[in-house]
Amino acid sequence: MKAKERMAIPRQQPRELDPAERIKNFKEVTFGYDEETAILEANRCLQCKKPTCIDGCPIGNDIPAFIQLLRDKKFEEGYWKIRETSTMPAVCSRVCPHEFQCEGSCVRGKKGDPVAIGMLERYLVDWMVLNKKNLFMDCKISRKKKVAIVGSGPAGISVAFYLAHEGYDCTIFESLPVFGGMLAVGIPHYRLPRDIIGAELYALKNCGVEIVTGVTIGQDKTLEDLRNEGFEAVFLGVGAHASRKLGIEGEEGTEGVLHGVDYLRRVLTGEDVDIGRNVVVVGGGNVAIDVARTALRKGSDNVFILYRRSKEEMPASKAEIHHLEEEGVRIEMLAAPIKIHTENGRMTGVECIRMELGEPDDSGRRRPVVKEGSNFIIKADSIIPAISQNVEHKADKGMEFKLTSWGTYEVDPDTLQTSVEWIFAGGDNVLGPQTAAKAVYHGKVAAESIQRYLEGESLTECRKFPCKFM
Ligand code: SF4
């Protein structure tokens, strides 16, 4: 096929559940491609000599290579090509914000729509599952050295995966009752079905990784206890689960005020959380979108998103924003909450103020500036701030870690070693809230460092995986 013909193929849109139907349940919204559509989409790839898409992928997947295998119908080989660099393509293909990563760097995006790389990756994963192919990799003979991993999110899973396949005896300690960290309690099922997380769990168990849920390090046992139990190195991948507060009057102690990640965690662990019919969600990222769409599915019928900038500046993925609006959530842009109104300790509404956009700030986005005298009130039963998350430091009990001014662990940027020699850290508790792929890559870097540390080698020489997000 000539390049001109490839350029003429439009981006293939996946089928989706009807909005009126899907807000009644948590079924996955987006269907995967069928074979014909996947190959058609794969044929849009130009197989660039300098594939910029790879630069945009946090884990450096060889994207043109797996796309070429897909269009040659070598689906199994395509899947294993991805697995050369990625521990969890099933998760990343569904939850990564591809438009800001690989697809955002695809040359076809310069004059039209980029190749749907995430959907093609997902096709290969789903093909393997549908055709009951083996997804496991060989594990090496045990080296009889123990590593503790604190947190079972993408960074922890990645560390355990690599070290277990190198023969180390890994145990993951998860404080929640379920495996998967933020994947399990921060991403609703309609975006990430639970059997996908289950597949990651089986891959780890297959290589002998022990998973201990319901144990909080720093509370049930300390890091020093782990060392005394024979764990020679520890990886901290506890994520960033503490909701950042709005800091406005009425936020504390008022019935009807919940925070984004807390709300998602409670709903996704099966709790029935009554937030009423009229709900205001504050924020413009994926957590805010997930909260609003979850609230709809749980029966709230009047859900607003309040965002202080314009829609173009929302950090959430465009597909998520599109789905949100299709489902009937209204985005109140250029507005911020300033006070929560209450009656007898219960919220009755939220006072907001209009904003306008000024000069760009450090993030490159235009700074929101208050429009004096533009106050207005939205009557609501609940407000759910979802404006970002901080790192909780429960695990640190009895230890003195160096922290950054953001409250994240300060680590060596090349090795991810913390200020405590035998403890490494990566993912959101180092980067702040970030994508699953970045956490997966951090896991890969940390696994190499831990292995070198355990074998008494220099941590910085002959590194396979230079850390690229620090
Ligand atoms: Fe294909 Fe886009 Fe990557 Fe080029 S940049 S190889 S077109 S996916």
Tab-separated table of C-alpha atoms and ligand atoms in Angstrom:
chain	number	residue	atom	x	y	z
A	1	MET	CA	0.000	0.000	0.000
A	2	LYS	CA	1.339	3.445	-0.943
A	3	ALA	CA	1.740	6.193	1.655
A	4	LYS	CA	-0.943	8.226	-0.120
A	5	GLU	CA	-3.422	5.379	0.285
A	6	ARG	CA	-2.552	5.038	3.956
A	7	MET	CA	-3.077	8.769	4.423
A	8	ALA	CA	-6.555	8.475	2.889
A	9	ILE	CA	-7.789	5.986	5.521
A	10	PRO	CA	-9.738	7.809	8.250
A	11	ARG	CA	-9.131	6.961	11.896
A	12	GLN	CA	-11.378	4.053	12.854
A	13	GLN	CA	-13.792	4.870	15.651
A	14	PRO	CA	-14.573	2.039	18.073
A	15	ARG	CA	-18.175	1.174	18.879
A	16	GLU	CA	-19.422	2.409	22.226
A	17	LEU	CA	-22.317	1.664	24.518
A	18	ASP	CA	-25.210	4.062	24.077
A	19	PRO	CA	-25.020	6.873	26.698
A	20	ALA	CA	-28.623	6.393	27.870
A	21	GLU	CA	-27.928	2.717	28.435
A	22	ARG	CA	-24.457	2.910	29.924
A	23	ILE	CA	-25.256	5.384	32.721
A	24	LYS	CA	-27.380	2.636	34.257
A	25	ASN	CA	-24.446	0.303	34.756
A	26	PHE	CA	-20.658	-0.044	35.043
A	27	LYS	CA	-20.149	-2.036	31.822
A	28	GLU	CA	-17.106	-1.145	29.743
A	29	VAL	CA	-18.061	1.819	27.538
A	30	THR	CA	-15.718	1.328	24.588
A	31	PHE	CA	-15.702	-1.887	22.566
A	32	GLY	CA	-12.480	-3.143	21.050
A	33	TYR	CA	-11.915	-3.229	17.292
A	34	ASP	CA	-12.810	-6.312	15.300
A	35	GLU	CA	-10.056	-7.838	13.143
A	36	GLU	CA	-10.975	-6.000	9.971
A	37	THR	CA	-11.122	-2.610	11.694
A	38	ALA	CA	-7.872	-3.229	13.578
A	39	ILE	CA	-6.027	-4.033	10.364
A	40	LEU	CA	-7.531	-1.028	8.618
A	41	GLU	CA	-6.391	1.222	11.457
A	42	ALA	CA	-2.953	-0.436	11.500
A	43	ASN	CA	-2.695	0.359	7.796
A	44	ARG	CA	-2.816	4.062	8.648
A	45	CYS	CA	0.652	3.783	10.233
A	46	LEU	CA	3.412	5.136	7.994
A	47	GLN	CA	6.168	3.003	9.600
A	48	CYS	CA	8.261	6.151	10.050
A	49	LYS	CA	12.053	5.864	9.890
A	50	LYS	CA	12.202	8.026	13.016
A	51	PRO	CA	9.059	6.939	14.878
A	52	THR	CA	8.219	9.848	17.155
A	53	CYS	CA	5.448	7.780	18.739
A	54	ILE	CA	8.095	5.760	20.616
A	55	ASP	CA	9.497	8.959	22.163
A	56	GLY	CA	6.009	9.737	23.442
A	57	CYS	CA	5.559	6.333	25.077
A	58	PRO	CA	6.744	6.436	28.709
A	59	ILE	CA	7.893	2.813	28.518
A	60	GLY	CA	9.348	3.005	25.011
A	61	ASN	CA	7.115	0.381	23.363
A	62	ASP	CA	8.246	-0.426	19.805
A	63	ILE	CA	4.986	0.834	18.356
A	64	PRO	CA	5.671	0.563	14.609
A	65	ALA	CA	6.958	-2.993	15.111
A	66	PHE	CA	3.813	-4.228	16.863
A	67	ILE	CA	1.599	-2.386	14.390
A	68	GLN	CA	3.423	-4.054	11.490
A	69	LEU	CA	2.949	-7.486	13.099
A	70	LEU	CA	-0.738	-6.728	13.610
A	71	ARG	CA	-1.290	-5.804	9.997
A	72	ASP	CA	0.516	-8.992	8.961
A	73	LYS	CA	-2.014	-10.822	11.175
A	74	LYS	CA	0.814	-12.009	13.442
A	75	PHE	CA	-1.244	-11.163	16.497
A	76	GLU	CA	0.569	-13.319	19.033
A	77	GLU	CA	3.967	-12.003	17.919
A	78	GLY	CA	2.563	-8.467	18.092
A	79	TYR	CA	1.502	-9.017	21.699
A	80	TRP	CA	4.924	-10.356	22.697
A	81	LYS	CA	6.607	-7.432	20.957
A	82	ILE	CA	4.758	-5.133	23.369
A	83	ARG	CA	5.627	-7.362	26.320
A	84	GLU	CA	9.342	-6.835	25.582
A	85	THR	CA	8.934	-3.396	27.120
A	86	SER	CA	5.617	-3.383	28.974
A	87	THR	CA	4.557	-5.392	32.003
A	88	MET	CA	0.888	-4.573	31.690
A	89	PRO	CA	-0.340	-3.752	28.186
A	90	ALA	CA	-3.889	-4.776	29.131
A	91	VAL	CA	-4.058	-1.965	31.680
A	92	CYS	CA	-2.037	0.626	29.758
A	93	SER	CA	-4.005	0.132	26.528
A	94	ARG	CA	-7.197	0.997	28.392
A	95	VAL	CA	-6.257	3.693	30.902
A	96	CYS	CA	-3.236	5.554	29.519
A	97	PRO	CA	-3.976	9.038	28.163
A	98	HIS	CA	-2.617	8.121	24.723
A	99	GLU	CA	-3.446	11.516	23.255
A	100	PHE	CA	-0.810	13.075	25.538
A	101	GLN	CA	1.716	10.245	25.083
A	102	CYS	CA	2.281	8.007	22.014
A	103	GLU	CA	-0.639	9.317	19.960
A	104	GLY	CA	0.239	12.880	20.879
A	105	SER	CA	3.650	12.288	19.290
A	106	CYS	CA	2.459	10.429	16.167
A	107	VAL	CA	3.291	12.314	12.948
A	108	ARG	CA	-0.145	11.615	11.542
A	109	GLY	CA	-1.552	13.857	14.260
A	110	LYS	CA	0.129	16.890	12.690
A	111	LYS	CA	-2.365	17.038	9.845
A	112	GLY	CA	-5.294	15.051	11.113
A	113	ASP	CA	-5.921	12.185	13.489
A	114	PRO	CA	-3.004	10.190	14.905
A	115	VAL	CA	-2.930	6.407	14.586
A	116	ALA	CA	-5.141	4.867	17.306
A	117	ILE	CA	-2.151	3.215	19.002
A	118	GLY	CA	-3.973	2.482	22.268
A	119	MET	CA	-6.817	0.698	20.482
A	120	LEU	CA	-4.355	-1.381	18.441
A	121	GLU	CA	-2.484	-2.383	21.593
A	122	ARG	CA	-5.812	-3.312	23.171
A	123	TYR	CA	-6.745	-5.399	20.117
A	124	LEU	CA	-3.621	-7.537	20.532
A	125	VAL	CA	-4.219	-8.018	24.267
A	126	ASP	CA	-7.883	-8.925	23.754
A	127	TRP	CA	-6.982	-11.283	20.891
A	128	MET	CA	-4.618	-13.185	23.213
A	129	VAL	CA	-7.306	-13.495	25.883
A	130	LEU	CA	-10.089	-14.466	23.445
A	131	ASN	CA	-7.866	-17.098	21.873
A	132	LYS	CA	-6.808	-18.412	25.294
A	133	LYS	CA	-3.103	-17.890	24.614
A	134	ASN	CA	-0.505	-18.169	27.333
A	135	LEU	CA	0.260	-14.725	28.792
A	136	PHE	CA	2.880	-15.896	31.257
A	137	MET	CA	6.631	-15.558	30.919
A	138	ASP	CA	9.211	-18.023	32.220
A	139	CYS	CA	10.434	-17.405	35.756
A	140	LYS	CA	14.038	-17.937	36.833
A	141	ILE	CA	15.268	-20.187	39.651
A	142	SER	CA	14.940	-18.579	43.080
A	143	ARG	CA	17.885	-16.531	44.265
A	144	LYS	CA	16.571	-16.764	47.844
A	145	LYS	CA	16.704	-13.011	48.425
A	146	LYS	CA	13.581	-11.320	49.723
A	147	VAL	CA	12.172	-8.000	48.536
A	148	ALA	CA	9.140	-6.256	50.047
A	149	ILE	CA	6.966	-4.074	47.843
A	150	VAL	CA	4.662	-1.650	49.612
A	151	GLY	CA	1.597	-0.932	47.465
A	152	SER	CA	0.028	-2.983	44.666
A	153	GLY	CA	-0.499	-0.234	42.093
A	154	PRO	CA	1.199	-0.142	38.680
A	155	ALA	CA	4.652	0.760	40.055
A	156	GLY	CA	4.593	-2.030	42.656
A	157	ILE	CA	3.233	-4.580	40.185
A	158	SER	CA	5.987	-3.658	37.733
A	159	VAL	CA	8.784	-3.984	40.326
A	160	ALA	CA	7.437	-7.331	41.539
A	161	PHE	CA	7.024	-8.599	37.981
A	162	TYR	CA	10.601	-7.850	36.952
A	163	LEU	CA	12.242	-8.988	40.186
A	164	ALA	CA	10.171	-12.169	40.427
A	165	HIS	CA	11.093	-13.068	36.860
A	166	GLU	CA	14.729	-12.619	37.869
A	167	GLY	CA	14.212	-15.123	40.664
A	168	TYR	CA	13.793	-12.849	43.699
A	169	ASP	CA	11.339	-13.723	46.425
A	170	CYS	CA	8.851	-10.820	46.331
A	171	THR	CA	6.000	-9.992	48.685
A	172	ILE	CA	3.563	-7.165	47.973
A	173	PHE	CA	1.924	-5.528	51.006
A	174	GLU	CA	-1.321	-3.708	50.187
A	175	SER	CA	-3.217	-1.790	52.856
A	176	LEU	CA	-6.544	-2.010	51.017
A	177	PRO	CA	-8.612	-5.198	51.099
A	178	VAL	CA	-8.179	-5.519	47.317
A	179	PHE	CA	-5.199	-5.919	45.011
A	180	GLY	CA	-4.382	-3.215	42.427
A	181	GLY	CA	-3.977	0.074	44.314
A	182	MET	CA	-5.315	3.025	42.343
A	183	LEU	CA	-6.165	0.719	39.432
A	184	ALA	CA	-8.671	-1.090	41.619
A	185	VAL	CA	-10.074	1.705	43.754
A	186	GLY	CA	-9.454	4.782	41.619
A	187	ILE	CA	-10.581	3.757	38.130
A	188	PRO	CA	-14.224	2.780	37.608
A	189	HIS	CA	-15.043	-0.583	36.029
A	190	TYR	CA	-16.501	1.001	32.876
A	191	ARG	CA	-12.942	2.159	32.022
A	192	LEU	CA	-10.997	-0.765	33.448
A	193	PRO	CA	-12.892	-4.037	33.924
A	194	ARG	CA	-11.801	-5.951	36.998
A	195	ASP	CA	-10.798	-9.092	35.105
A	196	ILE	CA	-7.972	-7.040	33.531
A	197	ILE	CA	-6.533	-6.323	36.989
A	198	GLY	CA	-7.138	-9.974	37.843
A	199	ALA	CA	-4.936	-10.990	34.907
A	200	GLU	CA	-2.046	-8.921	36.338
A	201	LEU	CA	-2.564	-10.628	39.683
A	202	TYR	CA	-2.353	-14.107	38.091
A	203	ALA	CA	0.801	-13.157	36.181
A	204	LEU	CA	2.469	-12.223	39.484
A	205	LYS	CA	1.213	-15.280	41.344
A	206	ASN	CA	2.425	-17.463	38.490
A	207	CYS	CA	5.937	-16.324	39.296
A	208	GLY	CA	5.573	-16.887	43.014
A	209	VAL	CA	4.883	-13.322	44.164
A	210	GLU	CA	3.070	-13.336	47.477
A	211	ILE	CA	0.259	-10.782	47.807
A	212	VAL	CA	-0.754	-9.691	51.290
A	213	THR	CA	-3.821	-7.410	51.369
A	214	GLY	CA	-5.245	-5.554	54.351
A	215	VAL	CA	-1.836	-4.885	55.921
A	216	THR	CA	-0.729	-1.280	56.324
A	217	ILE	CA	3.002	-0.791	56.576
A	218	GLY	CA	3.719	1.774	59.283
A	219	GLN	CA	0.630	0.681	61.187
A	220	ASP	CA	0.437	-3.138	61.272
A	221	LYS	CA	4.198	-3.476	60.874
A	222	THR	CA	7.009	-1.041	60.178
A	223	LEU	CA	9.657	-0.917	57.475
A	224	GLU	CA	12.199	-1.858	60.128
A	225	ASP	CA	10.059	-4.933	60.977
A	226	LEU	CA	10.259	-5.949	57.312
A	227	ARG	CA	14.042	-5.690	57.442
A	228	ASN	CA	14.094	-7.825	60.570
A	229	GLU	CA	11.928	-10.400	58.757
A	230	GLY	CA	14.676	-10.803	56.168
A	231	PHE	CA	13.576	-8.444	53.416
A	232	GLU	CA	16.868	-7.065	52.133
A	233	ALA	CA	15.327	-4.265	50.068
A	234	VAL	CA	12.000	-2.458	50.005
A	235	PHE	CA	10.181	-0.643	47.229
A	236	LEU	CA	7.694	2.061	48.193
A	237	GLY	CA	4.874	2.413	45.684
A	238	VAL	CA	2.080	3.690	47.891
A	239	GLY	CA	0.753	6.126	45.302
A	240	ALA	CA	-0.834	9.489	46.063
A	241	HIS	CA	-4.187	8.786	47.673
A	242	ALA	CA	-4.767	11.788	49.960
A	243	SER	CA	-7.196	14.228	48.386
A	244	ARG	CA	-6.032	17.812	48.269
A	245	LYS	CA	-8.457	20.138	50.054
A	246	LEU	CA	-10.173	23.180	48.555
A	247	GLY	CA	-9.415	25.194	51.686
A	248	ILE	CA	-12.742	27.046	51.671
A	249	GLU	CA	-15.275	27.830	54.388
A	250	GLY	CA	-17.626	24.929	55.113
A	251	GLU	CA	-15.339	22.200	53.775
A	252	GLU	CA	-14.535	20.637	57.146
A	253	GLY	CA	-17.121	18.686	59.111
A	254	THR	CA	-20.020	19.350	56.753
A	255	GLU	CA	-22.311	16.526	55.719
A	256	GLY	CA	-22.270	16.326	51.940
A	257	VAL	CA	-18.566	17.119	51.472
A	258	LEU	CA	-16.568	14.132	50.228
A	259	HIS	CA	-13.244	14.058	48.446
A	260	GLY	CA	-12.747	12.554	45.000
A	261	VAL	CA	-10.452	9.588	45.602
A	262	ASP	CA	-12.244	8.774	48.883
A	263	TYR	CA	-15.605	8.685	47.083
A	264	LEU	CA	-14.252	6.444	44.319
A	265	ARG	CA	-12.537	4.139	46.813
A	266	ARG	CA	-15.721	3.720	48.834
A	267	VAL	CA	-17.910	3.050	45.794
A	268	LEU	CA	-15.402	0.744	44.127
A	269	THR	CA	-14.968	-1.324	47.265
A	270	GLY	CA	-18.725	-1.899	47.352
A	271	GLU	CA	-19.956	0.702	49.822
A	272	ASP	CA	-23.320	2.326	49.187
A	273	VAL	CA	-22.492	6.038	49.366
A	274	ASP	CA	-25.504	8.360	49.321
A	275	ILE	CA	-24.516	11.718	47.821
A	276	GLY	CA	-28.002	12.859	46.809
A	277	ARG	CA	-29.361	13.832	43.404
A	278	ASN	CA	-27.579	17.161	42.904
A	279	VAL	CA	-23.810	16.877	42.921
A	280	VAL	CA	-21.015	19.350	42.209
A	281	VAL	CA	-17.603	17.900	41.341
A	282	VAL	CA	-14.625	20.269	41.392
A	283	GLY	CA	-11.659	19.723	39.071
A	284	GLY	CA	-10.692	19.132	35.458
A	285	GLY	CA	-8.635	15.950	35.561
A	286	ASN	CA	-9.523	12.317	35.040
A	287	VAL	CA	-10.373	11.808	38.722
A	288	ALA	CA	-13.021	14.541	38.529
A	289	ILE	CA	-14.462	12.988	35.373
A	290	ASP	CA	-14.464	9.515	36.951
A	291	VAL	CA	-16.238	10.861	40.038
A	292	ALA	CA	-18.926	12.629	37.973
A	293	ARG	CA	-19.600	9.618	35.751
A	294	THR	CA	-19.640	7.279	38.762
A	295	ALA	CA	-22.116	9.564	40.566
A	296	LEU	CA	-24.441	9.365	37.534
A	297	ARG	CA	-24.238	5.586	37.497
A	298	LYS	CA	-25.013	5.469	41.218
A	299	GLY	CA	-28.246	7.432	40.742
A	300	SER	CA	-27.419	11.159	41.003
A	301	ASP	CA	-29.209	12.819	38.115
A	302	ASN	CA	-27.945	16.377	38.184
A	303	VAL	CA	-24.158	16.343	38.135
A	304	PHE	CA	-22.016	19.406	37.448
A	305	ILE	CA	-18.310	19.762	37.003
A	306	LEU	CA	-16.871	23.026	38.199
A	307	TYR	CA	-13.599	23.959	36.530
A	308	ARG	CA	-11.712	27.214	36.960
A	309	ARG	CA	-10.195	27.324	33.479
A	310	SER	CA	-11.721	26.662	30.036
A	311	LYS	CA	-12.407	23.255	28.498
A	312	GLU	CA	-9.228	23.433	26.390
A	313	GLU	CA	-7.136	23.561	29.556
A	314	MET	CA	-8.771	20.547	31.215
A	315	PRO	CA	-6.030	17.980	31.869
A	316	ALA	CA	-8.464	15.049	31.466
A	317	SER	CA	-8.335	13.062	28.246
A	318	LYS	CA	-10.535	14.390	25.454
A	319	ALA	CA	-12.293	11.031	25.061
A	320	GLU	CA	-13.266	11.099	28.745
A	321	ILE	CA	-14.595	14.655	28.474
A	322	HIS	CA	-16.585	13.646	25.384
A	323	HIS	CA	-18.066	10.623	27.182
A	324	LEU	CA	-18.899	12.771	30.195
A	325	GLU	CA	-20.833	15.307	28.155
A	326	GLU	CA	-22.602	12.586	26.168
A	327	GLU	CA	-23.809	11.184	29.488
A	328	GLY	CA	-25.341	14.517	30.482
A	329	VAL	CA	-22.837	16.003	32.941
A	330	ARG	CA	-22.627	19.784	32.601
A	331	ILE	CA	-19.239	21.469	32.798
A	332	GLU	CA	-19.442	24.866	34.450
A	333	MET	CA	-16.243	26.418	33.132
A	334	LEU	CA	-14.306	29.417	34.407
A	335	ALA	CA	-15.829	29.069	37.847
A	336	ALA	CA	-14.417	28.163	41.254
A	337	PRO	CA	-16.050	27.374	44.622
A	338	ILE	CA	-15.459	29.918	47.385
A	339	LYS	CA	-17.808	28.825	50.172
A	340	ILE	CA	-19.976	25.845	51.081
A	341	HIS	CA	-23.358	26.911	52.431
A	342	THR	CA	-24.802	24.788	55.219
A	343	GLU	CA	-27.915	24.360	57.331
A	344	ASN	CA	-27.779	22.300	60.538
A	345	GLY	CA	-24.396	20.885	59.523
A	346	ARG	CA	-25.624	19.761	56.101
A	347	MET	CA	-24.600	21.270	52.830
A	348	THR	CA	-27.280	23.207	50.949
A	349	GLY	CA	-25.271	24.742	48.126
A	350	VAL	CA	-21.949	26.008	46.953
A	351	GLU	CA	-21.103	29.634	46.372
A	352	CYS	CA	-18.925	30.105	43.292
A	353	ILE	CA	-17.170	32.936	41.558
A	354	ARG	CA	-16.505	33.460	37.872
A	355	MET	CA	-12.943	33.478	36.575
A	356	GLU	CA	-11.260	34.797	33.482
A	357	LEU	CA	-7.999	33.669	31.940
A	358	GLY	CA	-4.867	35.762	32.439
A	359	GLU	CA	-1.232	35.173	31.483
A	360	PRO	CA	0.163	31.598	31.333
A	361	ASP	CA	1.475	30.215	34.644
A	362	ASP	CA	4.358	27.750	35.277
A	363	SER	CA	2.312	24.895	33.784
A	364	GLY	CA	1.992	26.846	30.504
A	365	ARG	CA	-1.769	27.094	30.953
A	366	ARG	CA	-3.409	30.492	31.277
A	367	ARG	CA	-3.818	31.488	34.892
A	368	PRO	CA	-7.431	31.853	36.125
A	369	VAL	CA	-8.118	35.302	37.584
A	370	VAL	CA	-11.117	36.105	39.806
A	371	LYS	CA	-13.866	38.284	38.303
A	372	GLU	CA	-14.840	40.371	41.313
A	373	GLY	CA	-18.544	40.551	42.155
A	374	SER	CA	-19.511	37.628	39.942
A	375	ASN	CA	-20.610	35.328	42.778
A	376	PHE	CA	-23.399	32.839	42.202
A	377	ILE	CA	-24.799	29.848	44.103
A	378	ILE	CA	-25.418	26.306	42.908
A	379	LYS	CA	-27.871	24.391	45.099
A	380	ALA	CA	-26.494	20.918	45.681
A	381	ASP	CA	-26.664	17.969	48.046
A	382	SER	CA	-22.957	17.188	47.774
A	383	ILE	CA	-19.663	18.627	46.650
A	384	ILE	CA	-16.778	16.374	45.696
A	385	PRO	CA	-13.434	18.143	45.265
A	386	ALA	CA	-11.120	16.215	42.940
A	387	ILE	CA	-8.352	18.729	42.417
A	388	SER	CA	-5.309	16.520	42.969
A	389	GLN	CA	-3.801	14.166	45.491
A	390	ASN	CA	-0.914	14.182	47.926
A	391	VAL	CA	1.220	11.340	49.212
A	392	GLU	CA	0.314	9.815	52.567
A	393	HIS	CA	3.331	8.907	54.654
A	394	LYS	CA	1.929	6.186	56.904
A	395	ALA	CA	4.686	3.799	55.821
A	396	ASP	CA	7.446	6.125	57.062
A	397	LYS	CA	6.841	5.428	60.763
A	398	GLY	CA	10.179	5.271	62.564
A	399	MET	CA	12.141	6.305	59.446
A	400	GLU	CA	13.592	9.634	58.371
A	401	PHE	CA	13.128	10.080	54.636
A	402	LYS	CA	14.129	13.152	52.714
A	403	LEU	CA	11.027	14.588	51.055
A	404	THR	CA	10.576	17.140	48.281
A	405	SER	CA	8.718	20.415	48.809
A	406	TRP	CA	5.680	18.621	47.282
A	407	GLY	CA	5.800	15.998	50.031
A	408	THR	CA	6.906	13.247	47.653
A	409	TYR	CA	9.884	10.989	48.380
A	410	GLU	CA	13.190	12.491	47.310
A	411	VAL	CA	15.038	9.859	45.310
A	412	ASP	CA	18.219	9.594	43.287
A	413	PRO	CA	16.947	10.566	39.822
A	414	ASP	CA	18.885	7.755	38.124
A	415	THR	CA	18.300	4.880	40.496
A	416	LEU	CA	15.142	5.775	42.468
A	417	GLN	CA	16.983	5.015	45.704
A	418	THR	CA	15.587	7.028	48.633
A	419	SER	CA	17.672	8.660	51.334
A	420	VAL	CA	17.545	5.275	53.118
A	421	GLU	CA	19.974	2.977	51.311
A	422	TRP	CA	17.842	-0.194	51.220
A	423	ILE	CA	14.607	1.543	50.287
A	424	PHE	CA	13.642	2.561	46.750
A	425	ALA	CA	10.533	4.429	45.632
A	426	GLY	CA	8.703	5.156	42.392
A	427	GLY	CA	5.402	5.976	40.736
A	428	ASP	CA	3.002	8.577	42.095
A	429	ASN	CA	4.684	8.755	45.532
A	430	VAL	CA	7.715	10.201	43.707
A	431	LEU	CA	6.165	11.893	40.673
A	432	GLY	CA	2.855	13.069	42.173
A	433	PRO	CA	-0.353	11.884	40.436
A	434	GLN	CA	0.747	10.614	37.021
A	435	THR	CA	-0.123	8.026	34.404
A	436	ALA	CA	-0.032	4.255	34.858
A	437	ALA	CA	2.625	3.956	32.137
A	438	LYS	CA	5.001	6.294	33.967
A	439	ALA	CA	4.538	4.274	37.147
A	440	VAL	CA	5.191	1.061	35.195
A	441	TYR	CA	8.408	2.520	33.829
A	442	HIS	CA	9.504	3.637	37.289
A	443	GLY	CA	8.913	0.070	38.437
A	444	LYS	CA	11.235	-1.170	35.735
A	445	VAL	CA	13.975	1.312	36.726
A	446	ALA	CA	13.596	0.491	40.422
A	447	ALA	CA	13.687	-3.265	39.758
A	448	GLU	CA	17.020	-2.922	38.006
A	449	SER	CA	18.407	-0.750	40.815
A	450	ILE	CA	17.185	-3.160	43.491
A	451	GLN	CA	18.733	-6.098	41.686
A	452	ARG	CA	22.066	-4.302	41.401
A	453	TYR	CA	21.847	-3.301	45.075
A	454	LEU	CA	21.120	-6.886	46.177
A	455	GLU	CA	23.980	-8.265	44.103
A	456	GLY	CA	26.431	-5.681	45.459
A	457	GLU	CA	26.905	-4.007	42.062
A	458	SER	CA	27.197	-0.318	41.319
A	459	LEU	CA	23.710	1.127	40.933
A	460	THR	CA	24.632	3.498	38.168
A	461	GLU	CA	26.912	1.513	35.842
A	462	CYS	CA	25.547	-0.417	32.847
A	463	ARG	CA	21.986	0.688	33.397
A	464	LYS	CA	19.458	-0.830	31.021
A	465	PHE	CA	16.736	1.587	32.027
A	466	PRO	CA	17.807	5.204	32.557
A	467	CYS	CA	15.128	6.994	34.551
A	468	LYS	CA	13.524	9.526	32.248
A	469	PHE	CA	10.909	11.285	34.346
A	470	MET	CA	13.022	13.009	36.949
B	1	SF4	FE1	3.173	4.944	12.811
B	1	SF4	FE2	2.576	7.363	13.918
B	1	SF4	FE3	4.558	5.883	14.900
B	1	SF4	FE4	4.847	7.009	12.483
B	1	SF4	S1	4.665	8.094	14.445
B	1	SF4	S2	5.410	4.912	13.100
B	1	SF4	S3	2.724	6.891	11.753
B	1	SF4	S4	2.374	5.324	14.870
